[in-house]
Short mmCIF file of N, CA and C and ligand atoms in Angstrom, two decimals:
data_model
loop_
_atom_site.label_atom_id
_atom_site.label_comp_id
_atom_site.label_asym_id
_atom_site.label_seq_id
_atom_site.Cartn_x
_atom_site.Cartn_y
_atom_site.Cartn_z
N UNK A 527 31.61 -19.85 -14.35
CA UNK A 527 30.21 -19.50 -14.25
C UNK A 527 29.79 -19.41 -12.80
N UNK A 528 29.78 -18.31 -12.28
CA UNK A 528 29.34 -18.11 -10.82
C UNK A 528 28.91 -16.46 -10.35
N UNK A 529 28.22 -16.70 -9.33
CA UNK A 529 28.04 -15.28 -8.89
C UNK A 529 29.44 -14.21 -8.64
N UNK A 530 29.41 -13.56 -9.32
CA UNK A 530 30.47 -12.55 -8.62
C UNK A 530 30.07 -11.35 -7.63
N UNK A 531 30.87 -10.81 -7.10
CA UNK A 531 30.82 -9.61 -6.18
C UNK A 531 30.66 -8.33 -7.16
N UNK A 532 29.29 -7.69 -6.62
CA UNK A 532 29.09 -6.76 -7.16
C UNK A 532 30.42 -5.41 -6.44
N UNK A 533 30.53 -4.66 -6.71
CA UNK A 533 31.22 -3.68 -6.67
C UNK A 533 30.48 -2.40 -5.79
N UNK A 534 30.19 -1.76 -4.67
CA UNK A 534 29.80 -0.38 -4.60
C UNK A 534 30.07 0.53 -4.63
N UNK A 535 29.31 1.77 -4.90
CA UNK A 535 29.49 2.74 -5.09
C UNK A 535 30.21 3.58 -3.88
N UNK A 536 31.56 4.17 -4.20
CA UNK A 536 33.13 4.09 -3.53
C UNK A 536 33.92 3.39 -4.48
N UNK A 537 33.61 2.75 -4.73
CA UNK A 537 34.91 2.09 -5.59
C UNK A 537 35.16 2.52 -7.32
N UNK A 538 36.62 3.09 -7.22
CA UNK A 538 36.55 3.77 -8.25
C UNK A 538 36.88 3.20 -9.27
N UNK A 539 36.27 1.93 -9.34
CA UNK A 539 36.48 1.37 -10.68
C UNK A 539 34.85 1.55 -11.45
N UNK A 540 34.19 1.77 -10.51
CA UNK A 540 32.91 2.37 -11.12
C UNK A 540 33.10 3.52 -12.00
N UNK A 541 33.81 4.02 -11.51
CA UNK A 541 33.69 5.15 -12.38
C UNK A 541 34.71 5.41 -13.30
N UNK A 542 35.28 4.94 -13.70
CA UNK A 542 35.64 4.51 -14.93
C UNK A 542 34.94 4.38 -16.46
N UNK A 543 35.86 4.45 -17.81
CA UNK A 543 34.72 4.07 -18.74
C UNK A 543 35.35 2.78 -19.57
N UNK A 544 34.50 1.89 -19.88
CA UNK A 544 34.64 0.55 -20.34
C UNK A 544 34.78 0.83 -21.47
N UNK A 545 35.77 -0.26 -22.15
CA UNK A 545 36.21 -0.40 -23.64
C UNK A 545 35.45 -1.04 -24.32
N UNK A 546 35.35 -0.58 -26.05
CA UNK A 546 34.25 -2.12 -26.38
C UNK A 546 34.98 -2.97 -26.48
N UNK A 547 34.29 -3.88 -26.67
CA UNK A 547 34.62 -5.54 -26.95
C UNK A 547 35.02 -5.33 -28.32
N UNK A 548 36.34 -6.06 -28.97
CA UNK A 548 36.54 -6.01 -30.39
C UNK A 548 36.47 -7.25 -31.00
N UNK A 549 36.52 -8.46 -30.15
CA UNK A 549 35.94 -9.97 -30.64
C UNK A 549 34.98 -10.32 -29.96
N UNK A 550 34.21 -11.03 -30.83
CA UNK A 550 33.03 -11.65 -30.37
C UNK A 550 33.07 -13.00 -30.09
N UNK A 551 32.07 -13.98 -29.81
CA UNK A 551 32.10 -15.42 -29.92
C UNK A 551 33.36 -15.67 -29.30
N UNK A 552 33.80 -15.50 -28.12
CA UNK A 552 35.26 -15.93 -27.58
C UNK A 552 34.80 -16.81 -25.83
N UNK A 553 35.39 -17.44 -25.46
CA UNK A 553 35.18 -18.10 -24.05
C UNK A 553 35.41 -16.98 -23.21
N UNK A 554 36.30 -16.06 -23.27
CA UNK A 554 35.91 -15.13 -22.49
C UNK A 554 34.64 -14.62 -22.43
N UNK A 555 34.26 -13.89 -23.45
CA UNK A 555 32.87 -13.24 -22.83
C UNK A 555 32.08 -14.27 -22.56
N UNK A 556 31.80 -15.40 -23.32
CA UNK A 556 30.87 -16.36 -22.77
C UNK A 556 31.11 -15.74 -20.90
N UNK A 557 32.12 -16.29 -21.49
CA UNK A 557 32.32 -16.70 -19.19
C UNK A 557 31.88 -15.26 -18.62
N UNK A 558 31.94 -14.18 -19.33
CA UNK A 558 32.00 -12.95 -18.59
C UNK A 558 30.50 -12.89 -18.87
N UNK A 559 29.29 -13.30 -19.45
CA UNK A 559 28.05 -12.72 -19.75
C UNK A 559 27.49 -13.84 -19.19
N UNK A 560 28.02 -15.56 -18.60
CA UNK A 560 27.18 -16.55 -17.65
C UNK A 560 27.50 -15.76 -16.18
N UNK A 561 28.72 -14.76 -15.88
CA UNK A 561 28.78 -14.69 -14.44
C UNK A 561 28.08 -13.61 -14.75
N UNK A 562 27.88 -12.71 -15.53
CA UNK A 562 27.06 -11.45 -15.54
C UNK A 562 25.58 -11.92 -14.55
N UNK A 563 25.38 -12.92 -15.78
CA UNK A 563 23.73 -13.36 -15.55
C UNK A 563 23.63 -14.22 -13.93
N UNK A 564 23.92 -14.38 -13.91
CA UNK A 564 24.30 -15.30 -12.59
C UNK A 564 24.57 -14.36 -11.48
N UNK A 565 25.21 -13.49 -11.39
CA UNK A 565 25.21 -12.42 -10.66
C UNK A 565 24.20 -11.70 -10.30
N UNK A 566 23.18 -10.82 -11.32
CA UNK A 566 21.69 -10.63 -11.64
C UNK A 566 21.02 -11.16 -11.25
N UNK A 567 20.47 -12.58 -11.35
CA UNK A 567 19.67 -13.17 -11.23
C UNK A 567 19.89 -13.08 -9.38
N UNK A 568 20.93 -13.66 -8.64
CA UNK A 568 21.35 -14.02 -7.35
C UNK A 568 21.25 -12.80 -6.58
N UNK A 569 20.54 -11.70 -7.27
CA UNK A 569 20.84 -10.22 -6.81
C UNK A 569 19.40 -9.74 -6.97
N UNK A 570 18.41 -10.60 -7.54
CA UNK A 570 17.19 -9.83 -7.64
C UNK A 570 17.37 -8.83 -8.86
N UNK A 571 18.66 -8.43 -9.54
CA UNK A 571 18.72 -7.71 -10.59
C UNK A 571 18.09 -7.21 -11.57
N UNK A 572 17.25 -6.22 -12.25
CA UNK A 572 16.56 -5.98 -13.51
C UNK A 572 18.19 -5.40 -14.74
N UNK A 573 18.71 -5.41 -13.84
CA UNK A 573 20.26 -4.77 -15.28
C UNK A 573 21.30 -5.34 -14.44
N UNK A 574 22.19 -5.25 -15.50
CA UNK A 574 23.97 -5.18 -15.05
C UNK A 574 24.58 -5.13 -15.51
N UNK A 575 25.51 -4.12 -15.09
CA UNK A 575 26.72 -3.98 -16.76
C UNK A 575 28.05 -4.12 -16.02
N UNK A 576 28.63 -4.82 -16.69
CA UNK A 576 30.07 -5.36 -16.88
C UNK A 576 31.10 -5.16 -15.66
N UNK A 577 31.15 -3.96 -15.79
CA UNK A 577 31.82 -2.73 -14.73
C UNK A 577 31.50 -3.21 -13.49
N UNK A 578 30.35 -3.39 -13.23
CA UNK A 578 29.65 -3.06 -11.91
C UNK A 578 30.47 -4.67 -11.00
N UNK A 579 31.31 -5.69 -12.37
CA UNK A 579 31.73 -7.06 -11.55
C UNK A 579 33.66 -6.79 -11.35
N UNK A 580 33.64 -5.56 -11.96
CA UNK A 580 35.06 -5.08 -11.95
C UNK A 580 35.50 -5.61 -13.69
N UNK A 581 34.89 -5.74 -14.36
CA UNK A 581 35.00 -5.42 -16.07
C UNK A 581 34.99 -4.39 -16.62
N UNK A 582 35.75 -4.32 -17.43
CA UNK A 582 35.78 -2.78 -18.21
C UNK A 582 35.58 -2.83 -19.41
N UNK A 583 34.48 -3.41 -19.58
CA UNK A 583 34.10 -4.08 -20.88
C UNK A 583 32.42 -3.59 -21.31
N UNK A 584 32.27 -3.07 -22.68
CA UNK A 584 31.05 -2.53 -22.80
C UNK A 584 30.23 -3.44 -23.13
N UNK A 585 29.63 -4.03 -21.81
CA UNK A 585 28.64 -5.35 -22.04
C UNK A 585 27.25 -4.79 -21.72
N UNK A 586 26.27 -5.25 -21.51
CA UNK A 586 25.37 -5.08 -20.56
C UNK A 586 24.33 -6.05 -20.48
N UNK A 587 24.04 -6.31 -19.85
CA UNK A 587 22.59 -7.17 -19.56
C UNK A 587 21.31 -6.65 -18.47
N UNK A 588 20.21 -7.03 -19.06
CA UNK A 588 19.03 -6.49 -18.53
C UNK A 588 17.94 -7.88 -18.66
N UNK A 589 16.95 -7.50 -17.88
CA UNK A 589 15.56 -8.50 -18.11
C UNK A 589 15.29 -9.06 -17.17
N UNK A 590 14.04 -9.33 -17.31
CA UNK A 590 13.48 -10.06 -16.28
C UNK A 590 11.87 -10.47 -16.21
N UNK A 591 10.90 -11.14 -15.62
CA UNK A 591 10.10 -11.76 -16.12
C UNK A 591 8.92 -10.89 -14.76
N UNK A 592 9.34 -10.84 -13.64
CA UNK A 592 8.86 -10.70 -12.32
C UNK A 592 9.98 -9.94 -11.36
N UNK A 593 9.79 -8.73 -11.32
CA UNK A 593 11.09 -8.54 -10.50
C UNK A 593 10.78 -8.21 -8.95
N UNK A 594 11.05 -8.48 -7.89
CA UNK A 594 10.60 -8.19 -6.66
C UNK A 594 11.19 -7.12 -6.09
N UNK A 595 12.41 -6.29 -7.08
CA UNK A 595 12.28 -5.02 -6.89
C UNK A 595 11.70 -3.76 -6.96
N UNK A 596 11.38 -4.17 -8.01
CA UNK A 596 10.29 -3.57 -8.80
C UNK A 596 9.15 -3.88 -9.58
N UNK A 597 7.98 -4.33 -8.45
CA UNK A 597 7.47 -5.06 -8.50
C UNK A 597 5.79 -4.82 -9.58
N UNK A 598 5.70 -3.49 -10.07
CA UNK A 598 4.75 -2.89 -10.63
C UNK A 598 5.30 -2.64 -12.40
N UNK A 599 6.43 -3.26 -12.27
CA UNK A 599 6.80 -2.80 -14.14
C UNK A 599 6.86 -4.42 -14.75
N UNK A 600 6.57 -3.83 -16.19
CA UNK A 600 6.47 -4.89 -16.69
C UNK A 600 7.48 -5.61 -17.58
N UNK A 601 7.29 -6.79 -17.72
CA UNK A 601 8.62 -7.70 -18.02
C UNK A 601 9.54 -7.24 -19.65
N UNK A 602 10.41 -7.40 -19.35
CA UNK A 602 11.20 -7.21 -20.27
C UNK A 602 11.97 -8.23 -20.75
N UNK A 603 12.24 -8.75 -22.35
CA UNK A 603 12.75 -9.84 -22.31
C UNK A 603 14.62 -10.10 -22.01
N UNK A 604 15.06 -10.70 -21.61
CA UNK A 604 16.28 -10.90 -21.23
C UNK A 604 17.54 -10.83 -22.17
N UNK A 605 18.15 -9.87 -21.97
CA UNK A 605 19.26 -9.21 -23.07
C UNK A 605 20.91 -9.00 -22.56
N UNK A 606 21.48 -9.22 -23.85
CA UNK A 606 22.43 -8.97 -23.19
C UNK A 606 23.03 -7.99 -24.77
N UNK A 607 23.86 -6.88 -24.37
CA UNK A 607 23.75 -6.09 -25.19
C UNK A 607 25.55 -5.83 -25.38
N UNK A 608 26.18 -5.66 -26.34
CA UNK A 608 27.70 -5.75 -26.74
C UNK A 608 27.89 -4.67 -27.21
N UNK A 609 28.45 -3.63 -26.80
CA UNK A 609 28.82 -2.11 -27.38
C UNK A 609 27.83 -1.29 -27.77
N UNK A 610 27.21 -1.14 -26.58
CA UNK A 610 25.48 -0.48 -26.77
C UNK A 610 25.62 0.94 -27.36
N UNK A 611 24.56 1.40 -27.52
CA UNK A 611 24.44 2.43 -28.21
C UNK A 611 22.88 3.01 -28.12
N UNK A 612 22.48 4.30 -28.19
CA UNK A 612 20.55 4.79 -28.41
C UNK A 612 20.66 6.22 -28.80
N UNK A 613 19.83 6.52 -29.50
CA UNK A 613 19.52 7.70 -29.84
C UNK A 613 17.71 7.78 -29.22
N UNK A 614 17.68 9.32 -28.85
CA UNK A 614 16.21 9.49 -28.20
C UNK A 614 15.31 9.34 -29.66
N UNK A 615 13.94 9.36 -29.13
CA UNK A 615 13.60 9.41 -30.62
C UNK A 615 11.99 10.18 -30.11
N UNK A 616 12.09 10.92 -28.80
CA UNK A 616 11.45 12.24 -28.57
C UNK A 616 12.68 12.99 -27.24
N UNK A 617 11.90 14.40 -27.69
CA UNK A 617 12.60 15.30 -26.79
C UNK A 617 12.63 14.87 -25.32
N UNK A 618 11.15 14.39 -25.03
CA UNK A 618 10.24 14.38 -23.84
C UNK A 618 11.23 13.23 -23.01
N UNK A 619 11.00 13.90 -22.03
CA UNK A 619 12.10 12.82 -20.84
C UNK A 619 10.81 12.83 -19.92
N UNK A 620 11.50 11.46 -18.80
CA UNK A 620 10.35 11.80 -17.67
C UNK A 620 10.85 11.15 -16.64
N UNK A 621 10.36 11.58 -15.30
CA UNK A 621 11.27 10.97 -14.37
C UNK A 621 10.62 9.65 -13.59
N UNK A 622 11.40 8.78 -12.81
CA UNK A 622 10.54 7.23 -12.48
C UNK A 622 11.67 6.77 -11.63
N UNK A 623 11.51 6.14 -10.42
CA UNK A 623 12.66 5.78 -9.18
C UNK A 623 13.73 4.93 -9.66
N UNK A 624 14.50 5.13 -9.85
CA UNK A 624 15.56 3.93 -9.93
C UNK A 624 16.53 3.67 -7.96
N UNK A 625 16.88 2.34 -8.40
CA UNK A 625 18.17 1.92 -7.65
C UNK A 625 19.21 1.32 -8.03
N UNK A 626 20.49 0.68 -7.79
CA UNK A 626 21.11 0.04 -8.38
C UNK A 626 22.21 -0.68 -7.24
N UNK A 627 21.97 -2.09 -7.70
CA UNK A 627 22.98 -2.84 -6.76
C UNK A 627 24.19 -2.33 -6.70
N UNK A 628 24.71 -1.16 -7.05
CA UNK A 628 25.55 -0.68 -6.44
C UNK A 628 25.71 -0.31 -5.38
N UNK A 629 24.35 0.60 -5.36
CA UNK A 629 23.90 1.62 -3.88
C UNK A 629 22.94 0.51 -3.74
N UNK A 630 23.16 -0.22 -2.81
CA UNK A 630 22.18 -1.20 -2.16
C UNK A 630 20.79 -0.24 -1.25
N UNK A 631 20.10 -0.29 -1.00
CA UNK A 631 18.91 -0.04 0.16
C UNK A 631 18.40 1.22 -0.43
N UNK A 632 19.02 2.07 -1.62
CA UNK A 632 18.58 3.02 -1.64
C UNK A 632 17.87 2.96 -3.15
N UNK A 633 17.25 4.35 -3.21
CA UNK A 633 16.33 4.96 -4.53
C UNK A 633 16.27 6.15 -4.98
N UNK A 634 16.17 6.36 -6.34
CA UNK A 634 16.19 8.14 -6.52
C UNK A 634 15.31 8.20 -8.00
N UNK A 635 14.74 9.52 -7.69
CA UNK A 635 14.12 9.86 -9.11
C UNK A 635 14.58 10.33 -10.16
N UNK A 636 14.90 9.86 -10.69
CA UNK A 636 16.16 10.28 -12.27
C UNK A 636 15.10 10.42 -13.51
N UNK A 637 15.54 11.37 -14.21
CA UNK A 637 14.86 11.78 -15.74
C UNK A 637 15.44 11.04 -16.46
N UNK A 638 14.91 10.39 -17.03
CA UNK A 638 15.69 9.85 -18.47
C UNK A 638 15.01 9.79 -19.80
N UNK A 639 14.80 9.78 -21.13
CA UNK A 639 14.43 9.45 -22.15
C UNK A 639 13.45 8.51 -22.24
N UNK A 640 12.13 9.21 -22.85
CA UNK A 640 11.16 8.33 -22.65
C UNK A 640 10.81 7.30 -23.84
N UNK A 641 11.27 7.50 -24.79
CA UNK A 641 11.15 6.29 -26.05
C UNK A 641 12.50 6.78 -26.66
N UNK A 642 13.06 5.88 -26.74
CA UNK A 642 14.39 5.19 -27.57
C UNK A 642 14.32 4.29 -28.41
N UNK A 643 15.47 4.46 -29.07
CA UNK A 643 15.97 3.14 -30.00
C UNK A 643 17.09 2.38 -29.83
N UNK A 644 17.50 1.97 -29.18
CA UNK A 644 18.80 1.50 -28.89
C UNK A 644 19.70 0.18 -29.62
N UNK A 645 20.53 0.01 -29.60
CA UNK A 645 21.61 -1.04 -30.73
C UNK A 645 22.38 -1.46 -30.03
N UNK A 646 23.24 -2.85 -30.49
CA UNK A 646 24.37 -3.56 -29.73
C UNK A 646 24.42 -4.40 -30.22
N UNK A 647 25.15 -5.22 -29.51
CA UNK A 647 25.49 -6.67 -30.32
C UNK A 647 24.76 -7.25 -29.51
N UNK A 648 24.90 -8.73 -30.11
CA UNK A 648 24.56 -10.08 -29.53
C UNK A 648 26.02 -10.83 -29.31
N UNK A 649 25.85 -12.02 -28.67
CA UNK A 649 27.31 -12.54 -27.99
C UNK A 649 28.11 -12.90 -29.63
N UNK A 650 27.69 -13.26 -30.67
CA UNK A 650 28.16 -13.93 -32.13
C UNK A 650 28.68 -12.54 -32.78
N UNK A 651 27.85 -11.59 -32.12
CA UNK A 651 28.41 -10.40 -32.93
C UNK A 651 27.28 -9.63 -34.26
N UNK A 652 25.87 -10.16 -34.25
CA UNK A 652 24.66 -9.70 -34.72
C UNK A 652 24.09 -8.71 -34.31
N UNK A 653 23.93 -7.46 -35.14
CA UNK A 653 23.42 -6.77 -34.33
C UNK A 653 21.84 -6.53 -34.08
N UNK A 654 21.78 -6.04 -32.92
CA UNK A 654 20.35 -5.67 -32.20
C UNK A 654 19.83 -4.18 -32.29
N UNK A 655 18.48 -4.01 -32.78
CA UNK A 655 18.40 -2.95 -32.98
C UNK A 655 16.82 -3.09 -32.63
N UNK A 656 16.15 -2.30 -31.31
CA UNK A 656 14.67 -1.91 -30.87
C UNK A 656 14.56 -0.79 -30.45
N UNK A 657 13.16 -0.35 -30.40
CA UNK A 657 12.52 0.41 -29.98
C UNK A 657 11.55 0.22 -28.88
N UNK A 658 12.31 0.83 -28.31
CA UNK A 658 11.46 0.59 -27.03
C UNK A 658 11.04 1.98 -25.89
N UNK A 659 10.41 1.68 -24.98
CA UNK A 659 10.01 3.41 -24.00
C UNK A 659 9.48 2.90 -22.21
N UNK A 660 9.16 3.51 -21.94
CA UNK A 660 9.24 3.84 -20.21
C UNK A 660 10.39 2.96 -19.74
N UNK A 661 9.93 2.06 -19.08
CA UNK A 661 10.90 1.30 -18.04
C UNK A 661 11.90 0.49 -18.71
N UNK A 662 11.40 -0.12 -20.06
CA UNK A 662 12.85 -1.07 -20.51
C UNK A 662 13.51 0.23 -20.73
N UNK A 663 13.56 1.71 -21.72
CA UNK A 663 14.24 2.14 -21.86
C UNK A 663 15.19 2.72 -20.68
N UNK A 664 14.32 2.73 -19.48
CA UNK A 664 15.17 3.77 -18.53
C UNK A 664 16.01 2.66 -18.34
N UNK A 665 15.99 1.68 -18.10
CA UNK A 665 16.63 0.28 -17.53
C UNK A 665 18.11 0.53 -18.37
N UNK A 666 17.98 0.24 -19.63
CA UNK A 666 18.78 0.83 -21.22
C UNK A 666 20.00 1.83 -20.46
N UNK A 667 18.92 2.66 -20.21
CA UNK A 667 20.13 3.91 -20.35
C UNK A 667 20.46 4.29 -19.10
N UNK A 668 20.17 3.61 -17.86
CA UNK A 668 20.61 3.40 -16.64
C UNK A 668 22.03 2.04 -16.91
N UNK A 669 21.83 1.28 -17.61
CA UNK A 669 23.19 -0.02 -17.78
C UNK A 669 24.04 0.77 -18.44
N UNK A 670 23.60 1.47 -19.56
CA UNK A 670 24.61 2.18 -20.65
C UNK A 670 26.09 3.70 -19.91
N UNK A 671 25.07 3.91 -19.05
CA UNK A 671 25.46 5.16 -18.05
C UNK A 671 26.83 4.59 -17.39
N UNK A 672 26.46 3.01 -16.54
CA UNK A 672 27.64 2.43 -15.83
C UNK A 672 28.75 1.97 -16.79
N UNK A 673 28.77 2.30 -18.14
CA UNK A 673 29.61 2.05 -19.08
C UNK A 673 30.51 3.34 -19.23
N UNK A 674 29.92 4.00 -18.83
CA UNK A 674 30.78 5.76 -18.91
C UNK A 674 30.95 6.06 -17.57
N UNK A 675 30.83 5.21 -16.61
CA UNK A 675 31.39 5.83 -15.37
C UNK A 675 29.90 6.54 -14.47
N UNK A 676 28.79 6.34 -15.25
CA UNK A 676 27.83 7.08 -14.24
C UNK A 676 27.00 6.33 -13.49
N UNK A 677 26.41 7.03 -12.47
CA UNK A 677 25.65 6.60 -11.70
C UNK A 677 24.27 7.09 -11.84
N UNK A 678 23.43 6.52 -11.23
CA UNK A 678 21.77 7.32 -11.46
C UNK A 678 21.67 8.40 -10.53
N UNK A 679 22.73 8.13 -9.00
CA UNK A 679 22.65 9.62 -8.28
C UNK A 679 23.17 10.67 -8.98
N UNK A 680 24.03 10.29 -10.13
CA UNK A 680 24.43 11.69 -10.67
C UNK A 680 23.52 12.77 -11.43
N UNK A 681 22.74 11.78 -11.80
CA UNK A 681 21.19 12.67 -13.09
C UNK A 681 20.03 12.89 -11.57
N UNK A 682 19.92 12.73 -10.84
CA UNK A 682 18.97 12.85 -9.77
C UNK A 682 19.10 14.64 -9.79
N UNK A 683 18.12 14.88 -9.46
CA UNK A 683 17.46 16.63 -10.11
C UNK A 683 17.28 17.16 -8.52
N UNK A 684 16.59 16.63 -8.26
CA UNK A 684 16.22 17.12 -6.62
C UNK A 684 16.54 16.02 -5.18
N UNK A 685 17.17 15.97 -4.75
CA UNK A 685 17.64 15.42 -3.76
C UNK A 685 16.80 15.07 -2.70
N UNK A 686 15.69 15.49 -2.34
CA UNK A 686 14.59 14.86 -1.18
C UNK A 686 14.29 14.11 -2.06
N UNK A 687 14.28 13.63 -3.53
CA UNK A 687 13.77 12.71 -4.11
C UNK A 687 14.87 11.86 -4.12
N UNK A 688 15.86 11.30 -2.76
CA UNK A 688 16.69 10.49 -2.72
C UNK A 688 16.82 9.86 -1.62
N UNK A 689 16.88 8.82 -1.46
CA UNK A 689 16.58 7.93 -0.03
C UNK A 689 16.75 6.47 -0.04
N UNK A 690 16.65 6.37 1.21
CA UNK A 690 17.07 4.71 1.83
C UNK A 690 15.17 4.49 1.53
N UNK A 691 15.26 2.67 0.51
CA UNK A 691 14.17 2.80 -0.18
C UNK A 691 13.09 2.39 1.09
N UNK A 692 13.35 1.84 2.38
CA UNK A 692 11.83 1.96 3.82
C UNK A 692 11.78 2.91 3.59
N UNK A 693 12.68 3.98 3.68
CA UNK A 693 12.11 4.80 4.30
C UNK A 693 11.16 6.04 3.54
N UNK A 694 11.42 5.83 1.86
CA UNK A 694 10.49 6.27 0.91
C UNK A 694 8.97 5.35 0.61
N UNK A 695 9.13 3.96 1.13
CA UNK A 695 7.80 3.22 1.15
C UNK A 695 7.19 3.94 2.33
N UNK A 696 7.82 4.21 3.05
CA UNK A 696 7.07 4.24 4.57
C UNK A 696 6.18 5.61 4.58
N UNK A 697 7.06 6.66 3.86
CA UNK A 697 6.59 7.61 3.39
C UNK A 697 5.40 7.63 2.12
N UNK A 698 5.22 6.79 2.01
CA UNK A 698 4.72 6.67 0.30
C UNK A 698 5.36 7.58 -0.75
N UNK A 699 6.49 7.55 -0.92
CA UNK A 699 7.32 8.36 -1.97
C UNK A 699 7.05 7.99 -2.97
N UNK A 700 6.72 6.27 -3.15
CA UNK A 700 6.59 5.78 -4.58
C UNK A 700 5.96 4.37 -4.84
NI1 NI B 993 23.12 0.22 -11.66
#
């Protein structure tokens, strides 16, 4: 149970795609979803999936109560999600800044799905099934993405909408 080293973006184990988990309730994942969280938390984190600690495992975790990254959205409760899965449940996408402790200092405006439903397990192996929209979902399908190897610079549409995040405050970008 400890912080691990996040991974950045360069390293091609990011991009990679993670296997599911086929047992549940095992000391491994325990251990792999306390360093998840522990990692997150020690990182200012709103997500983190598996990959991003050099796991290739379709985990993910999200949540947070107050985030000082993002300091205008609202709380989401603390999850950890086991062979995720979502279907949209409108056409309508919309775009909203992300970053990711991968790419440290930076930010970009990515489209993603504006109300979802998304599914997974729980650590016992129960499954989870909500509905949810704006920011938990983008959060969702920003963790789910690093499970297939993607990044949020890859869905980024227009590129001046990409930057080291002073220098988009300084600008008022967002
Ligand atoms: Ni990320």
């Amino acid at each position: 149970m400890a912080e691990q080293e996040i991974l950045k973006m360069g390293n091609p184990i990011l991009r990679e795609i993670a296997e599911p988990i086929k047992e549940f309730n095992t000391p491994e994942l325990s251990q792999l979803i306390e360093d998840m969280k522990d990692t997150m938390i020690a990182n200012d984190g709103v997500g983190l999936a598996a990959i991003q600690i050099g796991i290739l495992k379709r985990v993910i975790i999200f949540g947070f109560e107050e985030s000082p990254r993002y300091p205008q959205s609202p709380a989401i409760p603390m999850t950890v999600l086991i062979n995720p899965s979502f279907k949209s449940l409108e056409t309508e996408s919309e775009t909203g800044w992300e970053g990711c402790l991968s790419i440290p200092g930076m930010r970009g405006l990515v489209p993603r799905f504006k109300k979802i439903q998304y599914s997974g397990y729980d650590f016992l192996g129960k499954k989870i099934t909500r509905e949810v929209s704006d920011f938990h979902a983008r959060v969702f399908q920003h963790e789910l993405d690093h499970l297939d190897g993607l990044l949020y610079i890859d869905k980024i549409e227009n590129y001046a909408n990409f930057g080291f995040t002073q220098e988009l405050e300084s600008a008022n970008a967002y």
